CSV table of C-alpha atoms and ligand atoms in Angstrom, one decimal:
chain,number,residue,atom,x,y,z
A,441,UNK,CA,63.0,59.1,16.8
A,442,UNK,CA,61.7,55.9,19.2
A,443,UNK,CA,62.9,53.1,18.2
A,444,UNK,CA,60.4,49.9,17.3
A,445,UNK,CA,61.6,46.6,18.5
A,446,UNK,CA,62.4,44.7,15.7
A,447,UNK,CA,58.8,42.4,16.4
A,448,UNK,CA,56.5,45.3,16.7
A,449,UNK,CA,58.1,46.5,13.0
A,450,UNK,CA,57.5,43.3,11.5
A,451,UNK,CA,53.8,42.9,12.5
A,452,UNK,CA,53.4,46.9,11.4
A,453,UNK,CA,55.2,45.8,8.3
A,454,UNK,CA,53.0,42.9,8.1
A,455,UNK,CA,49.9,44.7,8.2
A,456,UNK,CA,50.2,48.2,6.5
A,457,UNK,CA,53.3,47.5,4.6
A,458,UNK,CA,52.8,46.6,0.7
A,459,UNK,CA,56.4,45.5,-0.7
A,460,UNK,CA,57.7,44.9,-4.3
A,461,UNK,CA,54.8,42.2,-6.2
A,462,UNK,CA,53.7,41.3,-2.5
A,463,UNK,CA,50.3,40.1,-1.2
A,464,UNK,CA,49.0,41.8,1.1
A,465,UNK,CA,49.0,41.4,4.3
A,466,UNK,CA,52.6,39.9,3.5
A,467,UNK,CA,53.4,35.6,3.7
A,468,UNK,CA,57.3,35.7,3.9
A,469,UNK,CA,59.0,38.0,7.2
A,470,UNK,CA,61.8,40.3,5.5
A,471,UNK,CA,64.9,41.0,6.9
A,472,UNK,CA,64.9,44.2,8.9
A,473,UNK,CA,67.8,46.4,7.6
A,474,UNK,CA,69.3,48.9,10.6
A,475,UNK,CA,72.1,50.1,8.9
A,476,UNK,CA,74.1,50.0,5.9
A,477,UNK,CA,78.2,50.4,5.4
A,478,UNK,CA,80.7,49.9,2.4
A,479,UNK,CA,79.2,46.6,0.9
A,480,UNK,CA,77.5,45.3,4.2
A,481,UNK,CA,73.9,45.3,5.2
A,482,UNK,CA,73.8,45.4,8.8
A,483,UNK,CA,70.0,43.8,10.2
A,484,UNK,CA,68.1,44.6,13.4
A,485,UNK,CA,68.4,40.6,14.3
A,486,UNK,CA,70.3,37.8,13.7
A,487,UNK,CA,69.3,35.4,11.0
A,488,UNK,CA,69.8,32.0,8.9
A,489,UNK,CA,73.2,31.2,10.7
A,490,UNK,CA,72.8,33.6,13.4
A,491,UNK,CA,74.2,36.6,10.8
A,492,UNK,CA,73.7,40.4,11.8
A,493,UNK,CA,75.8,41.4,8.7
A,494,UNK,CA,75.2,40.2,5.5
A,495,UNK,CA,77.4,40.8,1.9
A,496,UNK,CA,74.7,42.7,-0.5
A,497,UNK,CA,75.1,40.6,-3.9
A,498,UNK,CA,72.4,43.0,-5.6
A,499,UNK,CA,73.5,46.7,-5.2
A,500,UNK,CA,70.2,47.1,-4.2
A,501,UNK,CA,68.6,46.1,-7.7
A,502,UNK,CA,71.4,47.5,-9.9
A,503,UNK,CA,71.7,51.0,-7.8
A,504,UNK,CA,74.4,51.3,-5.2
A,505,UNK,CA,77.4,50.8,-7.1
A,506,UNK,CA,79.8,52.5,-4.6
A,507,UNK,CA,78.1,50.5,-1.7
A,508,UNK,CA,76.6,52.1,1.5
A,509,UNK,CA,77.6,55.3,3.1
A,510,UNK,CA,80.0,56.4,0.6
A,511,UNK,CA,81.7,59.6,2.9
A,512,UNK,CA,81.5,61.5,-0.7
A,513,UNK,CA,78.2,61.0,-1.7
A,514,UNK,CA,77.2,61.5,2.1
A,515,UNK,CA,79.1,64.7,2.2
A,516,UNK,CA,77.1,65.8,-1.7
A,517,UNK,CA,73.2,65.5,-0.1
A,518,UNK,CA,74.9,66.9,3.1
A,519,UNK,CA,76.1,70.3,1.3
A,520,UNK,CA,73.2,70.1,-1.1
A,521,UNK,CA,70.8,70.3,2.3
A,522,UNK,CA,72.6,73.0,3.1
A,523,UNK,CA,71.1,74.7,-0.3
A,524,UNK,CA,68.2,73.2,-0.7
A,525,UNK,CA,66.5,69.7,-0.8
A,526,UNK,CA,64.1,70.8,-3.1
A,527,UNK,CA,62.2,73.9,-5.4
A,528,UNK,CA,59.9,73.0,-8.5
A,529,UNK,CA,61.5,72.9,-11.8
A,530,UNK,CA,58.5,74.2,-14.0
A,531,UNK,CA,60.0,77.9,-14.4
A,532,UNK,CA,63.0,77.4,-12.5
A,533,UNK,CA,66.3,75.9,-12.9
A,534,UNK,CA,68.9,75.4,-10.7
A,535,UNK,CA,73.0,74.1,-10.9
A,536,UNK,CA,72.4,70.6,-9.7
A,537,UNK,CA,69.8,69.8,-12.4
A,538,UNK,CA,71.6,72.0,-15.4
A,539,UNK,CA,75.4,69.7,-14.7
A,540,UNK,CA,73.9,66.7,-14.6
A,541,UNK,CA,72.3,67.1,-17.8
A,542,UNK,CA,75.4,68.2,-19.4
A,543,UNK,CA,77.0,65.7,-18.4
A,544,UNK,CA,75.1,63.1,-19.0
A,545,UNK,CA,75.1,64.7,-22.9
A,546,UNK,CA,78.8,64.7,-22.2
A,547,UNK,CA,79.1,60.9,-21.4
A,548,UNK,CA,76.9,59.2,-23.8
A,549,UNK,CA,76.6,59.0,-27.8
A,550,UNK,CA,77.0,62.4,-29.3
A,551,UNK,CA,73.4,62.4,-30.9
A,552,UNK,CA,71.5,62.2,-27.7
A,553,UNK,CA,72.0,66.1,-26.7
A,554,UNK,CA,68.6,66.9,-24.4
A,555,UNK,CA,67.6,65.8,-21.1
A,556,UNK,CA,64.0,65.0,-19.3
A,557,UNK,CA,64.8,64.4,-15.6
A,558,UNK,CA,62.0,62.2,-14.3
A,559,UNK,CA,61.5,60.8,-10.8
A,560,UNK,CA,62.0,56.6,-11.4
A,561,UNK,CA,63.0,54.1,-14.1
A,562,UNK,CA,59.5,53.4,-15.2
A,563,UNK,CA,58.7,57.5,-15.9
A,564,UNK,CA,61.9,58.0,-17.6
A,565,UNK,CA,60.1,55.1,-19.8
A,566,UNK,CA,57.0,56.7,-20.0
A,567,UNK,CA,58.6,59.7,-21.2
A,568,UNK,CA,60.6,58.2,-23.8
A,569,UNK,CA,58.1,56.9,-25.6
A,570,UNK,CA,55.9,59.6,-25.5
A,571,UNK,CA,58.7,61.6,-26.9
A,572,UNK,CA,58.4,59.1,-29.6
A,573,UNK,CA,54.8,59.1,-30.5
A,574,UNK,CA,54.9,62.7,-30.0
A,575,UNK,CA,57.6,63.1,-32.8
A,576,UNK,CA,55.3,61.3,-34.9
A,577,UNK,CA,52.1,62.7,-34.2
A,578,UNK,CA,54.2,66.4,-34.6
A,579,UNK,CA,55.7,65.5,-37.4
A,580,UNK,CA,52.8,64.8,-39.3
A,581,UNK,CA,52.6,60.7,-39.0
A,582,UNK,CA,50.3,60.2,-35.6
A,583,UNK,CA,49.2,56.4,-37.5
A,584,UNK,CA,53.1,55.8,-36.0
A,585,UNK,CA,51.8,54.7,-32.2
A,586,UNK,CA,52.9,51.7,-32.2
A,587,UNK,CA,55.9,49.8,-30.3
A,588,UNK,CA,58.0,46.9,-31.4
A,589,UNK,CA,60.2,45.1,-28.8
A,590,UNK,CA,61.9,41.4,-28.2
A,591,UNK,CA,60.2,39.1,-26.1
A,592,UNK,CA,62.7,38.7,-22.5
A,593,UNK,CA,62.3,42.5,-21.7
A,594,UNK,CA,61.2,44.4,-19.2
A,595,UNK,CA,60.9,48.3,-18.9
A,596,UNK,CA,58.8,49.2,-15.3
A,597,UNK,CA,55.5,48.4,-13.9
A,598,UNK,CA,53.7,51.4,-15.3
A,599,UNK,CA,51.1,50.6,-17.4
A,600,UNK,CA,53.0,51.7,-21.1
A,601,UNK,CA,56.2,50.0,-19.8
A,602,UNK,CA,54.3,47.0,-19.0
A,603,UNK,CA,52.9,47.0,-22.6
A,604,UNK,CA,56.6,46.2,-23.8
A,605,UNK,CA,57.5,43.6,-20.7
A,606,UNK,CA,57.8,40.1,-22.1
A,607,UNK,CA,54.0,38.8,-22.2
A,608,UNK,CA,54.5,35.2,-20.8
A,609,UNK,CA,55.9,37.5,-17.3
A,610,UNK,CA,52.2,37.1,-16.4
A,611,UNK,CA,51.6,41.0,-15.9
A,612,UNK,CA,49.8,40.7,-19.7
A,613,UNK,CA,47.6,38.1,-19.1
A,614,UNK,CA,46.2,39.9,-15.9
A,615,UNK,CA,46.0,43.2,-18.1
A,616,UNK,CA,44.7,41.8,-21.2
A,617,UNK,CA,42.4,44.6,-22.6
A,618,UNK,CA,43.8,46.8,-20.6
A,619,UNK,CA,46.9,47.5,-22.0
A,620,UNK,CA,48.2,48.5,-25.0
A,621,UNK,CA,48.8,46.2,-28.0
A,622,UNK,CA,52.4,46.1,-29.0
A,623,UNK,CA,54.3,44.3,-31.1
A,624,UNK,CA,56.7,41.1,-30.2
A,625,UNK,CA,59.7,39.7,-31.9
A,626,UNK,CA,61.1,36.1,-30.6
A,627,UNK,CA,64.1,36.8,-28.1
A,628,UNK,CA,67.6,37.4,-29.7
A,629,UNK,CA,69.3,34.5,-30.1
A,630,UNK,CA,71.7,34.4,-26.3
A,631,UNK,CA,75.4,34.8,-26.2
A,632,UNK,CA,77.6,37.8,-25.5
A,633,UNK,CA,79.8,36.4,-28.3
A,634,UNK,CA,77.3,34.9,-30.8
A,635,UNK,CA,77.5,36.0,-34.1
A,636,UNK,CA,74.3,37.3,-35.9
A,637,UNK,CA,71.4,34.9,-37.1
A,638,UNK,CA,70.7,36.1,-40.1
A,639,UNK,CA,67.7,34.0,-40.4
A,640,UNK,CA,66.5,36.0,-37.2
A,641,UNK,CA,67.6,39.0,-38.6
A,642,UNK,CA,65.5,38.5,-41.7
A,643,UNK,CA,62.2,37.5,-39.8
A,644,UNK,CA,62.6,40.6,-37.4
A,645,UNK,CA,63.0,43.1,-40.9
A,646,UNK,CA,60.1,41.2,-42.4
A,647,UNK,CA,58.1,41.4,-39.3
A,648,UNK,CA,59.5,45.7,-39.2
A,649,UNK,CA,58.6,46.4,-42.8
A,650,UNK,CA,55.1,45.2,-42.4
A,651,UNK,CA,54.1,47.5,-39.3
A,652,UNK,CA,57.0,50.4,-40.4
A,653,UNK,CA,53.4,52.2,-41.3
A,654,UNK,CA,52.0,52.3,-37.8
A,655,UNK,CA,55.4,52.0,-35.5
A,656,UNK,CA,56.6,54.7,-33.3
A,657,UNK,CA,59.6,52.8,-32.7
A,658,UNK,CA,61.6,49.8,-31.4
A,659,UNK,CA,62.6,50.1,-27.8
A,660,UNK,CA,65.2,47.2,-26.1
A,661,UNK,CA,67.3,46.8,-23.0
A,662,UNK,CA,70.8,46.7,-24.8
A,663,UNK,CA,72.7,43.3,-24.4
A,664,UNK,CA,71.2,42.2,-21.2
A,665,UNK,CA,67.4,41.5,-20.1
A,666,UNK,CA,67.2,41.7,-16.7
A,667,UNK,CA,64.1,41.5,-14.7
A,668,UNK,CA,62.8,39.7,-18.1
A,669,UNK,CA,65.0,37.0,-17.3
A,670,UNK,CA,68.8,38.0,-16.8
A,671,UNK,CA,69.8,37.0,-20.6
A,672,UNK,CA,72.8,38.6,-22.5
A,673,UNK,CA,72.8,38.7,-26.2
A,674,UNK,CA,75.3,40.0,-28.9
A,675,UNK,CA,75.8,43.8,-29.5
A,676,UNK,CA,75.7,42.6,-33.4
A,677,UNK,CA,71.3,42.7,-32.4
A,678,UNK,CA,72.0,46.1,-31.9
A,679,UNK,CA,73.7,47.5,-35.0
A,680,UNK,CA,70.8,45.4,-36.5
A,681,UNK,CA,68.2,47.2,-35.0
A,682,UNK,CA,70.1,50.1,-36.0
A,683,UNK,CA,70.4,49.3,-39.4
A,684,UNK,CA,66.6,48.7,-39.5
A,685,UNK,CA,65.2,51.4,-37.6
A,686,UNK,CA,67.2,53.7,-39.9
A,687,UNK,CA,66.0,51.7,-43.2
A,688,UNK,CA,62.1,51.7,-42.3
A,689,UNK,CA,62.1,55.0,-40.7
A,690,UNK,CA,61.3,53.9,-36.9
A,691,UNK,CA,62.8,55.5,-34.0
A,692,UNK,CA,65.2,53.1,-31.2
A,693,UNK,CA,65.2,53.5,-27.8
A,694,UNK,CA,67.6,51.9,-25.5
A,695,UNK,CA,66.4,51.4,-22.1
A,696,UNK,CA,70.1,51.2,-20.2
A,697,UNK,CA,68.4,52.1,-16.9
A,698,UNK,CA,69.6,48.3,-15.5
A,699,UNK,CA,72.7,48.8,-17.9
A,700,UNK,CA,74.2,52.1,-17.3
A,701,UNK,CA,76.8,53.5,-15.8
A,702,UNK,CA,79.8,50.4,-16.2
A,703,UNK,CA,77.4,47.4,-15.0
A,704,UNK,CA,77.6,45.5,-18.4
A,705,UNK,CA,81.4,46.4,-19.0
A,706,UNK,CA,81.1,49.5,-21.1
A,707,UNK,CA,79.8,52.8,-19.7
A,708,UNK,CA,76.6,52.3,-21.7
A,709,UNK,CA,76.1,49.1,-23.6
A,710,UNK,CA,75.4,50.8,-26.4
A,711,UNK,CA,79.0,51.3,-26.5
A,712,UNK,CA,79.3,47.4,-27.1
A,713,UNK,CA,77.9,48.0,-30.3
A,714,UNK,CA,78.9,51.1,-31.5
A,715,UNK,CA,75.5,52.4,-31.9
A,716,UNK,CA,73.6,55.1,-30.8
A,717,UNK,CA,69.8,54.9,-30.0
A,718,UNK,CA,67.0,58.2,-30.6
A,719,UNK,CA,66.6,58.0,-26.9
A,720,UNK,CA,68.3,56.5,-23.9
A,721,UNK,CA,66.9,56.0,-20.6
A,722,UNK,CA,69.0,56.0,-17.4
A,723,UNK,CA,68.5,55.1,-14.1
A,724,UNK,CA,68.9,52.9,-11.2
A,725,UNK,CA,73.0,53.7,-10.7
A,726,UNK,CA,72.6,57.3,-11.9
A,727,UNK,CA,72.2,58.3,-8.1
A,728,UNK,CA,74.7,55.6,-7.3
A,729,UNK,CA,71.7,54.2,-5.2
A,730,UNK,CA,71.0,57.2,-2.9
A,731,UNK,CA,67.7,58.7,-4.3
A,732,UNK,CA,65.0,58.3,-6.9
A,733,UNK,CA,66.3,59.7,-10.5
A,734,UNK,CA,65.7,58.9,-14.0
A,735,UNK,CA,66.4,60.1,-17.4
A,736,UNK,CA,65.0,60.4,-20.7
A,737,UNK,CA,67.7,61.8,-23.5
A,738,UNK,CA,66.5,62.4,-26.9
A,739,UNK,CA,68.4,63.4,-30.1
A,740,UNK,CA,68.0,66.9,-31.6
A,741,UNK,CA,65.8,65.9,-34.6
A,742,UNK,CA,63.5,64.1,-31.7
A,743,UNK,CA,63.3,67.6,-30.2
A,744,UNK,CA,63.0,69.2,-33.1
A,745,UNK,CA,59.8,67.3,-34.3
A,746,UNK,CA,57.5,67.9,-31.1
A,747,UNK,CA,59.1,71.5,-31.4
A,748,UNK,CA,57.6,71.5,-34.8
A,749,UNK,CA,54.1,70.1,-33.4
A,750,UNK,CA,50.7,71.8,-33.1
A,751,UNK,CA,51.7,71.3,-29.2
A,752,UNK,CA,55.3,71.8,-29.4
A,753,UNK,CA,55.9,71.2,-25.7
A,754,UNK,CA,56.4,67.8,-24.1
A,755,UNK,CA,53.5,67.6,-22.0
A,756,UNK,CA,54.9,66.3,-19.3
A,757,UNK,CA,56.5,67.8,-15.7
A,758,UNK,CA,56.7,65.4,-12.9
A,759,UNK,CA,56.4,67.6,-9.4
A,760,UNK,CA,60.1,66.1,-8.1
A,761,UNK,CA,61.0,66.6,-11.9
A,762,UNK,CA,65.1,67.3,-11.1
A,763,UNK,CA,65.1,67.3,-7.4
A,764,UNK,CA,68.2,69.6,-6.4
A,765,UNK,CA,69.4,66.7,-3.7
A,766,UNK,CA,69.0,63.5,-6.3
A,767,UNK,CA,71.0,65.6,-9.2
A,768,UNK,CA,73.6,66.6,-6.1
A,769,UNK,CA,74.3,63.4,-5.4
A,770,UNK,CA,73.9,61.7,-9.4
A,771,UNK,CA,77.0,64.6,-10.3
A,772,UNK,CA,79.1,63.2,-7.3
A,773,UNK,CA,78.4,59.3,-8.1
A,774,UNK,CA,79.5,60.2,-11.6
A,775,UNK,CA,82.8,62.3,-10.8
A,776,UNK,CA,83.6,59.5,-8.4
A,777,UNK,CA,82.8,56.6,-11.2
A,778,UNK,CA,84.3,58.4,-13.5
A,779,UNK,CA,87.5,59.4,-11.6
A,780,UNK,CA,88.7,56.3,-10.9
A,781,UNK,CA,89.1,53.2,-13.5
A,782,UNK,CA,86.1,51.4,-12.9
A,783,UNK,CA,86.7,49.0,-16.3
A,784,UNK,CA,89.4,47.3,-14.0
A,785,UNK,CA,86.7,46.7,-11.3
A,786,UNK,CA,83.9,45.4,-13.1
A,787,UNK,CA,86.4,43.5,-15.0
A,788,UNK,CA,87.7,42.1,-11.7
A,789,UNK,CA,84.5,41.1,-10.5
A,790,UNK,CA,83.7,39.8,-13.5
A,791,UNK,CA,86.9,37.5,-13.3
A,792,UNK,CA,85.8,37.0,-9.8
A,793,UNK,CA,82.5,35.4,-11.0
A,794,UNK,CA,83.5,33.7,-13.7
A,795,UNK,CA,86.0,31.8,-11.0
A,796,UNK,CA,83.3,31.9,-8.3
A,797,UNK,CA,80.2,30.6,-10.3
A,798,UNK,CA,81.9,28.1,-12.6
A,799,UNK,CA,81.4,25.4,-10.1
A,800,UNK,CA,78.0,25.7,-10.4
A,801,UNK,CA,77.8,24.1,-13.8
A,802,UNK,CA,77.9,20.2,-11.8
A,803,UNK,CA,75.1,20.9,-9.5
A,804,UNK,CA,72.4,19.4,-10.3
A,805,UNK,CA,69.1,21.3,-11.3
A,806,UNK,CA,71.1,24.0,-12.7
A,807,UNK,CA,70.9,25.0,-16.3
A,808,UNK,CA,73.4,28.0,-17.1
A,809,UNK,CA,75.7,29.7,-15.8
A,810,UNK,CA,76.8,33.0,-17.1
A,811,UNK,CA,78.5,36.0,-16.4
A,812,UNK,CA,78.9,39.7,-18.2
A,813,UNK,CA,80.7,42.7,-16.9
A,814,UNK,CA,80.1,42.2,-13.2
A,815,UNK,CA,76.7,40.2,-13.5
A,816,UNK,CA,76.4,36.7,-12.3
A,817,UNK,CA,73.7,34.2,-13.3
A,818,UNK,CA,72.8,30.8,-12.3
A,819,UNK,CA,69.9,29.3,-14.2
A,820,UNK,CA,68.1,26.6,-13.0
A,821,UNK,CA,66.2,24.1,-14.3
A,822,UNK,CA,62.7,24.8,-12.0
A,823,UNK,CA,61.5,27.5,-10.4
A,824,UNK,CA,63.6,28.8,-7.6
A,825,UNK,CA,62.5,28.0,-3.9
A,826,UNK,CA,63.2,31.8,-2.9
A,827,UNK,CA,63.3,31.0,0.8
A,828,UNK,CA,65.1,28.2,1.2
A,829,UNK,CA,67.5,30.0,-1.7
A,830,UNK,CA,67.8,33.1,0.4
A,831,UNK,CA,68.4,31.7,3.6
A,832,UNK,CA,71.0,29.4,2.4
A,833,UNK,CA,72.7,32.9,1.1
A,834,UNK,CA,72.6,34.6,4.1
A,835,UNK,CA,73.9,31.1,5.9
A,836,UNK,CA,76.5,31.8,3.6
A,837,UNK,CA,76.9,35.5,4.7
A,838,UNK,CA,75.5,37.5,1.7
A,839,UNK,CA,72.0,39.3,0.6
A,840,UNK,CA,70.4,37.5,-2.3
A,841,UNK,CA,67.3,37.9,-4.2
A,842,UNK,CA,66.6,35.2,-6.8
A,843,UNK,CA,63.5,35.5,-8.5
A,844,UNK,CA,62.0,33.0,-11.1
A,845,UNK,CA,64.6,30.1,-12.1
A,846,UNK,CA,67.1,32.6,-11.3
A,847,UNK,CA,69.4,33.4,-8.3
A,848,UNK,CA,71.7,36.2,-9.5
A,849,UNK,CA,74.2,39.0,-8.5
A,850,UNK,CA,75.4,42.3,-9.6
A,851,UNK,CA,77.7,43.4,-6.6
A,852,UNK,CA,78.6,46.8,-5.9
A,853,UNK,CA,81.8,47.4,-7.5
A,854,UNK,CA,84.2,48.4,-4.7
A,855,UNK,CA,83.4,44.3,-3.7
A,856,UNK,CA,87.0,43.4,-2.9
A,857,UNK,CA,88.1,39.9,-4.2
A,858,UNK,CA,87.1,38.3,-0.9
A,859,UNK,CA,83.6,39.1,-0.7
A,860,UNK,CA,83.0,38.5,-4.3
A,861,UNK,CA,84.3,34.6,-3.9
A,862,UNK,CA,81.5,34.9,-1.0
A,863,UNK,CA,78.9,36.2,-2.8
A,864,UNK,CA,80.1,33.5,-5.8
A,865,UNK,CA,79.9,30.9,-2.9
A,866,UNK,CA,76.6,32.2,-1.9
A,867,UNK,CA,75.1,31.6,-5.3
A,868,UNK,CA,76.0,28.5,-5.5
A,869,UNK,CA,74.6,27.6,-2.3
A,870,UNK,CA,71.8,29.0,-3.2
A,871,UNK,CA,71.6,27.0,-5.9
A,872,UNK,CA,71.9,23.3,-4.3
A,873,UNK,CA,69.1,24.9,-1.5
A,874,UNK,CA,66.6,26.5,-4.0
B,1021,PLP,N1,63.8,49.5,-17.2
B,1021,PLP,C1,64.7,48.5,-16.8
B,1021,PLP,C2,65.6,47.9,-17.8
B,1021,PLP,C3,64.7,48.1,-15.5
B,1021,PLP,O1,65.5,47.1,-15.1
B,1021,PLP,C4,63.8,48.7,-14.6
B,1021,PLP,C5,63.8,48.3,-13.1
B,1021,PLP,O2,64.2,47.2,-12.8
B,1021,PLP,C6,62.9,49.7,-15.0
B,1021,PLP,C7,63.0,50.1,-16.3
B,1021,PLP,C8,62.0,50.4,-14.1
B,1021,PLP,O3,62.7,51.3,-13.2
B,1021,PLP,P1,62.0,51.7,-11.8
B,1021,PLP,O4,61.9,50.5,-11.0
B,1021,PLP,O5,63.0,52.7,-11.3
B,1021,PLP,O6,60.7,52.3,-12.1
């Protein structure tokens, strides 16, 4: 393959290129990547503080929790290749696809028993809501199309996800009309360790029992928002929802696709509350950051009800639906999460953060600090100058990418101690520049 010098890339990148909510052509030069090992991004040129090798404090946005290059998940897409990268799934199956569904029955809440494999986060959201008004509709209620959610979410950039993203994030103001009209509860009250408000608790029942008629269900990220604003609130908001789901007869999705696999402490966050939803959706670190997979899982009676349906199918069958080398690589990111204790190392780099970020409470601008399972968050009180924010962090050594009032870090979780008091330092930095 030639090689482009790392200018010529840039201005091609500048031109053609669109990148996550950029303009276009694009105002701010990104970093060009060349290679990436074990937690270390290594870039085509030097940068703030002449650094070729920067600390990735994001797992790539939740994904690559084994880091880069992992020699087993290398060595799982290199036998799958051997096999096949890819058929269609529509009339065939195959073995990657058929464990990774069993597993992933295997490894969350007993109820959840079937699996739609989709191609990204924001499908696997599609899809479970479309399970959802489809159980309704099937099931004789099709009045039930409605969704109920918390502001401080967000669940994709497709157009139903964006429905149920917090409306002040600016996406429903441009898509007024456009979009579909969904309901909004204030934000749960914040703190890991708060106890329930039952005065919230009361106003979200009252605000329940008088759409229960035309909702299809509730749908949440489980203890912590992320892209909505990186906010943690109490599991006891989730036996709630639970509870009123069950009593009004509306279904619950949990959207762990940010939360899943260990990030928030427990292997689901669910599991913080003892709970299980109607449907789950995974993501993100499903692949352990190697390729694009999702998943929907729905209970039996879920499947049941569209089974029951005047259509009893779920219309829906993306054309990478279950891609042989994504499901290759998800089974070996799960045997090697499972097969080692990963509590211990998120709870490390929680402990890590907590040490690291503490500081940050004295400098001035900053608002919060806080830290779950091995998530760090430093609030400000403004809106965060995201160049002078990431260039401090990369003075500092390490790949931030603050967003909002937020400069934040979920690390991969073989970080050893070391880097995470860098990435901690980082933050911080970032925090006094931004
Ligand atoms: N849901 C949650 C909770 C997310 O954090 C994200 C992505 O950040 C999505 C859905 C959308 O996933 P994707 O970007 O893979 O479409």
């Amino acid at each position: 393959m030639p090689q482009l010098s790392a200018d010529t890339l840039l201005s091609l990148d500048r031109a053609h290129v669109w990148h996550p909510y950029g303009p276009m052509p694009g105002t701010v030069t990104p970093y060009v990547v060349e290679s990436a090992s074990g937690v270390r991004l290594r870039l085509a040129e030097p940068v703030a503080g002449g650094r070729r090798e920067l600390v990735d404090g994001m797992s790539s946005w939740w994904a690559a929790i084994h880091g880069y290059r992992h020699p087993v998940l290398d060595e799982a897409v290199r036998e799958q290749l051997g096999r096949m990268s890819h058929v269609m799934f529509g009339g065939l199956t195959h073995e990657p696809a058929v464990r990774l569904a069993s597993r992933l029955v295997e490894i969350t809440p007993e109820p959840l028993q079937h699996v739609f494999l989709a191609d990204s986060g924001s499908v696997a959201v599609e899809v479970a809501m479309k399970m959802c008004l489809q159980y309704w509709q099937s099931t004789g209620r099709p009045e039930k199309n409605r969704l109920l959610t918390w502001r401080g979410g967000y669940h994709g950039d497709t157009f139903h996800p964006m429905s149920v993203c917090d409306p002040d994030g600016g996406m429903h103001h441009l898509w007024g009309g456009v979009l579909p009209g969904q309901l909004f509860a204030p934000q749960p009250p914040a703190g890991f360790g708060a106890s329930l408000d039952v005065a919230y608790a009361s106003a979200f029942e009252e605000l329940m029992a008088r759409h229960a008629h035309e909702l299809a269900a509730v749908i949440v990220e489980p203890v912590v928002q992320g892209a909505g604003g990186m906010q943690f609130h109490s599991p006891a908001y989730l036996r709630m929802l639970r509870e009123l789901c069950d009593k009004h007869g509306v279904l619950l999705v949990f959207d762990e696709i940010a939360t899943g696999f260990g990030r928030s402490g427990a292997l689901f966050a669910a599991e913080h509350a003892g709970v299980s939803p109607d449907v789950m959706c995974l993501g993100k670190a499903i692949t352990g950051g190697y390729l694009t997979l999702a998943a929907a899982l729905c209970t039996s009676e879920i499947a049941d009800g569209i089974s029951r349906g005047e259509m009893p199918v779920l219309a829906h069958g993306p054309t990478f639906m279950g891609n042989p080398l994504a499901c290759a690589v998800a089974n070996a990111s799960i045997d090697l999460l499972l097969g080692q204790d990963w509590q211990v190392e998120v709870k490390r780099i929680e402990t890590g953060l907590v040490d690291g970020l503490t500081p940050a409470r004295d400098i001035p601008g900053v608002r919060d600090v806080r830290v779950q399972g091995a998530i760090g968050v430093v609030q400000l009180d403004h809106p965060v100058d995201v160049i002078a924010a990431t260039e401090a962090a990369a003075r500092e050594g390490v790949w931030l990418r603050p967003f909002r009032d937020l400069i934040y870090t979920m690390p991969p979780y073989v970080t050893e101690d070391e880097d995470v008091a860098r990435i901690a330092a980082a933050v911080n930095a970032a925090a006094v520049a931004g």
